[in-house]
Coordinates of C-alpha atoms and ligand atoms in Angstrom, one line a residue:
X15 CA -60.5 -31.2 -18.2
X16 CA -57.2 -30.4 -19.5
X17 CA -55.1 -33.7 -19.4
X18 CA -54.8 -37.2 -18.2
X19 CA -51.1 -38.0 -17.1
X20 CA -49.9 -41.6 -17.2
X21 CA -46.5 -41.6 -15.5
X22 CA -43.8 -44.2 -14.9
X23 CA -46.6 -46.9 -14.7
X24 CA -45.4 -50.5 -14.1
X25 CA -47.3 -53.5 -13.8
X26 CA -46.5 -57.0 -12.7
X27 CA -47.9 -60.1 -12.6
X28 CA -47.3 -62.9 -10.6
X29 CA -47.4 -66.0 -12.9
X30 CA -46.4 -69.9 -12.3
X31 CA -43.6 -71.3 -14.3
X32 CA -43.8 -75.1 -14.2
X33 CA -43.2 -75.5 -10.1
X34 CA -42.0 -71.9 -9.6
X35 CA -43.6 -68.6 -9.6
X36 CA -42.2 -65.9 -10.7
X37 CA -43.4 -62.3 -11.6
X38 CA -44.0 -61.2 -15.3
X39 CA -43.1 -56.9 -16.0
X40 CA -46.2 -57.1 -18.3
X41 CA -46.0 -52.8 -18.2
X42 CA -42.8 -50.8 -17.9
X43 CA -42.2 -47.6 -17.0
X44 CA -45.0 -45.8 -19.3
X45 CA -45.5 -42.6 -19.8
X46 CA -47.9 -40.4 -22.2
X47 CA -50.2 -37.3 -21.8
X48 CA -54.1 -37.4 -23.2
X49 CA -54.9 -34.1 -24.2
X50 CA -58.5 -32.5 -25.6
X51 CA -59.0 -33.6 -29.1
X52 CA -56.2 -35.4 -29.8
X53 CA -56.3 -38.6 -30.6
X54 CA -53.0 -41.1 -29.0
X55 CA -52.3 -44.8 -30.7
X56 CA -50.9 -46.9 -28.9
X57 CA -49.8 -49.4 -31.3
X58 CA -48.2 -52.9 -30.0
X59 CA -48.5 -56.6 -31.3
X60 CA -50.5 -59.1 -29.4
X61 CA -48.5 -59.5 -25.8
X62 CA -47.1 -56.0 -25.5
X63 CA -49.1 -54.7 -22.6
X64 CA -51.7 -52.6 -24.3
X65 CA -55.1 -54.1 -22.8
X66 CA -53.1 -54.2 -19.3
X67 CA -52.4 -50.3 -19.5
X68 CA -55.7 -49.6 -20.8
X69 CA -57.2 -51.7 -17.6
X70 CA -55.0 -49.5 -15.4
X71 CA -55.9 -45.7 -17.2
X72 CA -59.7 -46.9 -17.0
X73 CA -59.0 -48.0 -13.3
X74 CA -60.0 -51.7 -14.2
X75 CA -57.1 -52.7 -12.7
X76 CA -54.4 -51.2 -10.2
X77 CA -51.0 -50.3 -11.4
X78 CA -48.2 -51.8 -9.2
X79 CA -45.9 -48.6 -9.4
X80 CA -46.8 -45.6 -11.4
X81 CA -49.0 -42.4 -11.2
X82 CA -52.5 -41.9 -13.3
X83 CA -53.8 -38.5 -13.2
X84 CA -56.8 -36.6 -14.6
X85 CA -56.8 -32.9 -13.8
X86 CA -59.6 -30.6 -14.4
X87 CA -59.7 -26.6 -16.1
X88 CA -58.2 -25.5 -13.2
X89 CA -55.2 -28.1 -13.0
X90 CA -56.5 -29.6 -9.6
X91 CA -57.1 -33.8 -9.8
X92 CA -59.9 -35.1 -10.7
X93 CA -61.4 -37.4 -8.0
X94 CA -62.2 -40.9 -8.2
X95 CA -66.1 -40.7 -8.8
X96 CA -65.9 -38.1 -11.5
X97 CA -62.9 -39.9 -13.1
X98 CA -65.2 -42.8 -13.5
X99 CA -67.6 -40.7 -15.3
X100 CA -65.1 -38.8 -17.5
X101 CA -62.7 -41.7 -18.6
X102 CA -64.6 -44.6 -20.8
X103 CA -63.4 -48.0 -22.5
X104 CA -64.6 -49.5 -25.4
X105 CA -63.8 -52.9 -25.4
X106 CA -62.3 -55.0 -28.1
X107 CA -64.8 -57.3 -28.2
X108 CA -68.7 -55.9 -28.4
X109 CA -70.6 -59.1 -27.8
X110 CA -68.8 -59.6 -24.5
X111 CA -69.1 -56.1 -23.2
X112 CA -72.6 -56.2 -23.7
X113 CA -75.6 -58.2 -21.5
X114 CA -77.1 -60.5 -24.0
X115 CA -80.9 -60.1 -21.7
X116 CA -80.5 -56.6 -22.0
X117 CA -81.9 -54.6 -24.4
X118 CA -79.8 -51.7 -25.9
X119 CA -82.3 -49.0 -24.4
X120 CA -81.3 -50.3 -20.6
X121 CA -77.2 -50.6 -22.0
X122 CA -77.4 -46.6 -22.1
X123 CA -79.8 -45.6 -19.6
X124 CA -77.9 -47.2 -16.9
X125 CA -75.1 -45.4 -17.4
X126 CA -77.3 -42.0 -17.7
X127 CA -79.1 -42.2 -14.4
X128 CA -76.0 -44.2 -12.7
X129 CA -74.3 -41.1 -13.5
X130 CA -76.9 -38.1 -13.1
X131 CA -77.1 -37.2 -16.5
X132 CA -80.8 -37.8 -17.3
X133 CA -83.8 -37.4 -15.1
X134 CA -86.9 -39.3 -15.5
X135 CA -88.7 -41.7 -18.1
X136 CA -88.8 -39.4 -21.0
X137 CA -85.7 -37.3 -20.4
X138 CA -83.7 -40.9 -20.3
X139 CA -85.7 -42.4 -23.4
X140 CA -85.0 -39.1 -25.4
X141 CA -81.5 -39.2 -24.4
X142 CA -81.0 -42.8 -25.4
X143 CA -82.4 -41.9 -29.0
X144 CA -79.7 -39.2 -29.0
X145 CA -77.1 -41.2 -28.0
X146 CA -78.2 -44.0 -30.7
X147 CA -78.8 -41.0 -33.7
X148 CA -75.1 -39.9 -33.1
X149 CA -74.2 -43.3 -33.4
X150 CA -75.9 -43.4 -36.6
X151 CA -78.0 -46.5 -35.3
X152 CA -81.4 -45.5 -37.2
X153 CA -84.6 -45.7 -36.5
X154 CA -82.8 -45.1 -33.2
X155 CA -86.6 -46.4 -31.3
X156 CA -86.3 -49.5 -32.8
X157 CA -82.6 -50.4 -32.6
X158 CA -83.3 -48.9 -28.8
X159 CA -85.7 -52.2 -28.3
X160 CA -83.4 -54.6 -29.3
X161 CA -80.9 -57.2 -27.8
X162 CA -77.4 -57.4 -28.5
X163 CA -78.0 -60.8 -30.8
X164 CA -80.4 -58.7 -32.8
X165 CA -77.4 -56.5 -34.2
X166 CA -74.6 -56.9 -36.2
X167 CA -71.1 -57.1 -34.5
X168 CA -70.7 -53.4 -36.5
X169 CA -73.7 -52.2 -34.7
X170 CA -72.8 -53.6 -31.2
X171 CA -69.9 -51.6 -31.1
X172 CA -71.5 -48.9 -32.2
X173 CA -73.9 -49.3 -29.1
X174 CA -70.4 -49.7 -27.2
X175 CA -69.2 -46.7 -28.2
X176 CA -72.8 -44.4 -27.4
X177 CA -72.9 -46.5 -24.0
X178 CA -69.2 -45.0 -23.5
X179 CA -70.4 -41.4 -23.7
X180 CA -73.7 -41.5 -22.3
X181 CA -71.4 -40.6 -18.4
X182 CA -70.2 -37.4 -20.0
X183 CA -66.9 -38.8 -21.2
X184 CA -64.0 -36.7 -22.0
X185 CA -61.1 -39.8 -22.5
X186 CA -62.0 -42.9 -24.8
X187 CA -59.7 -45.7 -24.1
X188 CA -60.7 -47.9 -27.1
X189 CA -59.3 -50.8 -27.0
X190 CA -58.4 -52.6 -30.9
X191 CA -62.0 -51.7 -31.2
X192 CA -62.5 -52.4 -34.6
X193 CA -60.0 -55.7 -34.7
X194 CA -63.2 -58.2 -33.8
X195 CA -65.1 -56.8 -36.5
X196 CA -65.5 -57.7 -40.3
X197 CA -62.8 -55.8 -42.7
X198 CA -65.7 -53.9 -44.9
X199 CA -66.9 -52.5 -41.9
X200 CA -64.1 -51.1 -40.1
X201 CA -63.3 -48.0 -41.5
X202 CA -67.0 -46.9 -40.7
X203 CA -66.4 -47.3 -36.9
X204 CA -62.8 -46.0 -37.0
X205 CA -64.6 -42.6 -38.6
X206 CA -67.3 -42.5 -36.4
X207 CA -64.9 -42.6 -33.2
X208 CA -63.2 -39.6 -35.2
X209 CA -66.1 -37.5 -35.8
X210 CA -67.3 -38.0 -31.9
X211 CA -64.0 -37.0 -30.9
X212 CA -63.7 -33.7 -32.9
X213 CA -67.7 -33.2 -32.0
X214 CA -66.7 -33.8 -28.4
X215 CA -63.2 -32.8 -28.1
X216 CA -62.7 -36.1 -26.7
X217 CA -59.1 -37.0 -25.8
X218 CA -58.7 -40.9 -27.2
X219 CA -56.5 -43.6 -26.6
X220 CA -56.6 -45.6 -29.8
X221 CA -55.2 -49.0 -29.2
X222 CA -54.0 -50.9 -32.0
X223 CA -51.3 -53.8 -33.1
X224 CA -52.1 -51.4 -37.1
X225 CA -49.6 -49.1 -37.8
X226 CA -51.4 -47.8 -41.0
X227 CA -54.6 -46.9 -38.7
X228 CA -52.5 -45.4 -36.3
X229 CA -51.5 -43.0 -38.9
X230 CA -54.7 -42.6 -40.4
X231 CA -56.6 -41.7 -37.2
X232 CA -54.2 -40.8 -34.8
X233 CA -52.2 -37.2 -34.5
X234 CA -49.2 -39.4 -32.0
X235 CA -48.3 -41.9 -32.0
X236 CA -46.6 -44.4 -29.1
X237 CA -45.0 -47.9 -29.9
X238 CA -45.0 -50.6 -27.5
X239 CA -42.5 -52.9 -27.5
X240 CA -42.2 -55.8 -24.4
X241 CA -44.0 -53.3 -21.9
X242 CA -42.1 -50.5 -23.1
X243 CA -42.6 -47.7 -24.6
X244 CA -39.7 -47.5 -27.3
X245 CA -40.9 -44.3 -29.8
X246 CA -43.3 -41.9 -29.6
X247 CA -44.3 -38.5 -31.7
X248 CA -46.3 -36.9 -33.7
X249 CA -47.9 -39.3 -36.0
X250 CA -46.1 -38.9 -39.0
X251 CA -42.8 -38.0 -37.9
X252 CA -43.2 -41.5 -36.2
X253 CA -43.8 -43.1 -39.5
X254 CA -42.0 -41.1 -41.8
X255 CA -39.1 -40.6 -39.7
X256 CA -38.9 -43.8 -37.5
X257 CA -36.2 -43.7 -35.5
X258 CA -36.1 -47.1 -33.0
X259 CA -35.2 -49.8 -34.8
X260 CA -38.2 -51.7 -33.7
X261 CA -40.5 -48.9 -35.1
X262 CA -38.5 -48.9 -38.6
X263 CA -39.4 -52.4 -38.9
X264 CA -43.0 -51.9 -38.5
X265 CA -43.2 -49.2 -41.0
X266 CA -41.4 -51.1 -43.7
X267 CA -44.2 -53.7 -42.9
X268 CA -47.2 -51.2 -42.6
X269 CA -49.3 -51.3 -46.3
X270 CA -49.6 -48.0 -47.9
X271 CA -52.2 -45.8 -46.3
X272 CA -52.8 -43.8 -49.5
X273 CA -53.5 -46.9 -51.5
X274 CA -57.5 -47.1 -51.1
X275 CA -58.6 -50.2 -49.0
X276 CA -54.9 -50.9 -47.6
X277 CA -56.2 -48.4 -45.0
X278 CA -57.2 -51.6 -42.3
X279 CA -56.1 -54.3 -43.7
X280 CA -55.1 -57.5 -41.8
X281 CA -51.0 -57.3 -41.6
X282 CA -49.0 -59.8 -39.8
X283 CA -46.6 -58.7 -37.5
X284 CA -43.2 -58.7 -38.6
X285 CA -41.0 -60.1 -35.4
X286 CA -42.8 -61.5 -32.2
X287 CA -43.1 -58.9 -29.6
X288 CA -44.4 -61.0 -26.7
X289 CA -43.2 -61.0 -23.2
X290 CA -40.7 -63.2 -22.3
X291 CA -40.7 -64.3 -18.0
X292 CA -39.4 -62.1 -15.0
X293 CA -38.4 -58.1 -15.1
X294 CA -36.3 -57.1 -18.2
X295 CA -32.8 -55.4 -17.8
X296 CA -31.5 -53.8 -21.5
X297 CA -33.2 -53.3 -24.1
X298 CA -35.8 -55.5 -24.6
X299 CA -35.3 -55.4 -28.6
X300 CA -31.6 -55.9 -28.5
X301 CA -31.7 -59.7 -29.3
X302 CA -33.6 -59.5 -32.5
X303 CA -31.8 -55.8 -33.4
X304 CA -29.3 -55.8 -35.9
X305 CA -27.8 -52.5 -34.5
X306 CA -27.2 -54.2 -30.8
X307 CA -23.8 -52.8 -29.2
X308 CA -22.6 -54.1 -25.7
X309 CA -24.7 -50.9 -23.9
X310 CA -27.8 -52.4 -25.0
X311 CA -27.4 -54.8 -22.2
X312 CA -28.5 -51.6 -20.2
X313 CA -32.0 -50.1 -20.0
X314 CA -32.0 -47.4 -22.7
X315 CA -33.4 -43.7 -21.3
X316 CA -35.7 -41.9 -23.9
X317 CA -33.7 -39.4 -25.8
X318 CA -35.1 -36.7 -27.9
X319 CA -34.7 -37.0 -32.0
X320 CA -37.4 -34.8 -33.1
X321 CA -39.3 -32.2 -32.1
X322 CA -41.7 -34.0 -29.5
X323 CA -40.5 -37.1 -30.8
X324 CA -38.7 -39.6 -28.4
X325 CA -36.7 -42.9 -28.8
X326 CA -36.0 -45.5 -26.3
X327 CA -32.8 -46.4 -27.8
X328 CA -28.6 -46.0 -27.3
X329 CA -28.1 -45.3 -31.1
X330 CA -29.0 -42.1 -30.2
X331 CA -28.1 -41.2 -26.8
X332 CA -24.9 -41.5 -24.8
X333 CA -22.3 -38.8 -26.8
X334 CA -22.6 -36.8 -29.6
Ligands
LIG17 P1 -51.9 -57.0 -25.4 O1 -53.2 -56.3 -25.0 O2 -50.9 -56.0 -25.9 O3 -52.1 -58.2 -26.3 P2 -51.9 -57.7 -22.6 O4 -51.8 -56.4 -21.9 O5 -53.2 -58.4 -22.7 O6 -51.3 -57.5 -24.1 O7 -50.9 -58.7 -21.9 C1 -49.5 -58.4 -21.7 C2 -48.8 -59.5 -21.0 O8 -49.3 -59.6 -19.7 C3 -49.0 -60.9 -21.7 O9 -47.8 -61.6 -21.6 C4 -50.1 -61.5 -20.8 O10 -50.0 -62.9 -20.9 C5 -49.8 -61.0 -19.5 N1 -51.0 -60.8 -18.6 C6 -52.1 -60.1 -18.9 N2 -53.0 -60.2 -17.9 C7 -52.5 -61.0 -17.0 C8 -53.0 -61.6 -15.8 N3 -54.2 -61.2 -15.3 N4 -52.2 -62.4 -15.1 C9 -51.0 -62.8 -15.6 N5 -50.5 -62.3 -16.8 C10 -51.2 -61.5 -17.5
LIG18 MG1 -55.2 -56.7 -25.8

């Protein structure tokens, strides 16, 4: 695989307000690129759009306008069967996405025979203890008999995350997956999805409403704002250098990342960023920016301000 391509994806909802219905633009006009061992956060508050475009990239859900493509080595598309296999999601929350009368040995052979990756009893059982060894869930034959109410939330998601790559993945989509758990144990998970990604040269969607994550796991970084994508970059040109005014508002609030045990802390989020009703025209920051000029009433185009680093913003575009 060399790439997924997300382009110009939109999503609407139709939604009842009081008597009338009337359609929400929960995702507009998003574009990124997941490459091979990188990792991409997607970092929004609650409301932005983030679980609605990972639904769409892990074809959960259908975009309403808007082009997802995987291509292979050879740059040709990837069909629908094999994207399946190669695109995963690991859920935010790991008791949900897991069958409470299933044990965790039947959670990953599924997906191994579903998928033609193991053959037999003892191939399938020695691949489960694999998957569950890389996970670090030891002795993997015992956590392999349990149920999901046997574990700890931390070790659900850890089944989660094996279950994910037993198809053959080569794109995580993981969804705030460490935003259910317990604070102590957080870090753990965040470094394990690291370690499988540089072992596997996974290409990762991290979602997350935690700048200081973002920046500790991810190497770009894309803010949501209201459906939109409003900056994006390298990861710490994006932080160090914000340049939407949105995205310098996050970073002021982000804790220190090099101050031990800030690293995933809870933050609250500085200014609301949920969706208000019906399809946005202008800038969908403008009434809570403190730079807003008359043009903001139009949509902003992405302008460059960095090298392969982007704002969604008129500050920067129109003349020179
Ligand atoms: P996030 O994951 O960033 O918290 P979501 O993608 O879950 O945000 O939701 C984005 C917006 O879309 C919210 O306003 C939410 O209420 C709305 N939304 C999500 N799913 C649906 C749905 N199935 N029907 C109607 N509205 C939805
Ligand atoms: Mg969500």
């Amino acid at each position: 695989m060399t790439e997924l391509v997300v382009r110009d994806l939109v999503k609407d909802f139709r939604v009842r307000d009081g008597v009338r219905r009337s359609r929400l633009r929960a995702v507009d006009d998003v574009s990124f690129v997941l490459t091979p061992g990188r990792t991409t956060a997607l970092v929004g508050e609650s409301g932005s759009g983030k679980s609605t475009i990972a639904r769409m990239v892990a074809r959960l859900d259908t975009p309403t306008s808007g082009r997802i493509v995987l291509s292979a080595d050879d740059g040709a598309e990837v069909p629908g069967r094999t994207y399946r296999d190669h695109v995963q999601m690991v859920f935010q929350d790991p008791f949900a996405s897991l069958n409470p009368f299933h044990t965790v040995e039947h959670h990953l052979a599924r997906p191994l025979l579903l998928h033609g990756r193991a053959k037999g009893r003892e191939d399938t059982w020695r691949q489960v203890l694999r998957l569950l060894e890389r996970v670090n869930l030891t002795p993997a034959d015992e956590i392999a008999r349990r149920r999901p109410h046997e574990l700890s939330g931390g070790q659900r998601q850890r089944v989660a995350i094996a279950r994910a790559l037993a198809p053959g993945a080569k794109v995580v989509i993981a969804d705030e997956p460490v935003s259910m758990l317990d604070v102590s144990i957080r870090l753990g998970v965040l470094n394990l999805l690291a370690r499988l990604q540089r072992e596997d040269d996974l290409a990762v969607l991290y979602i997350t409403h935690d700048l200081a994550t973002a920046r500790h796991f991810a190497d770009d970084i894309a803010v949501l704002y209201r459906g939109r994508i409003v900056e994006r970059g390298p990861a710490s040109e994006v932080i160090l250098r914000p340049k939407h005014p949105y995205t310098q508002l996050l970073a002021a609030a982000a804790p220190d990342p090099d101050k031990r045990g800030t690293v995933v802390a809870e933050q609250p989020d500085p200014v609301g960023g949920g969706l208000g009703h019906g399809v946005h025209s202008g800038c969908t920051f403008r009434d809570r920016c403190r730079w807003a000029m008359d043009i903001c009433a139009t949509t902003p185009v992405e302008e460059k301000v960095g090298a392969g680093h982007f704002a969604r913003c008129w500050f920067y575009g129109a003349e020179e």
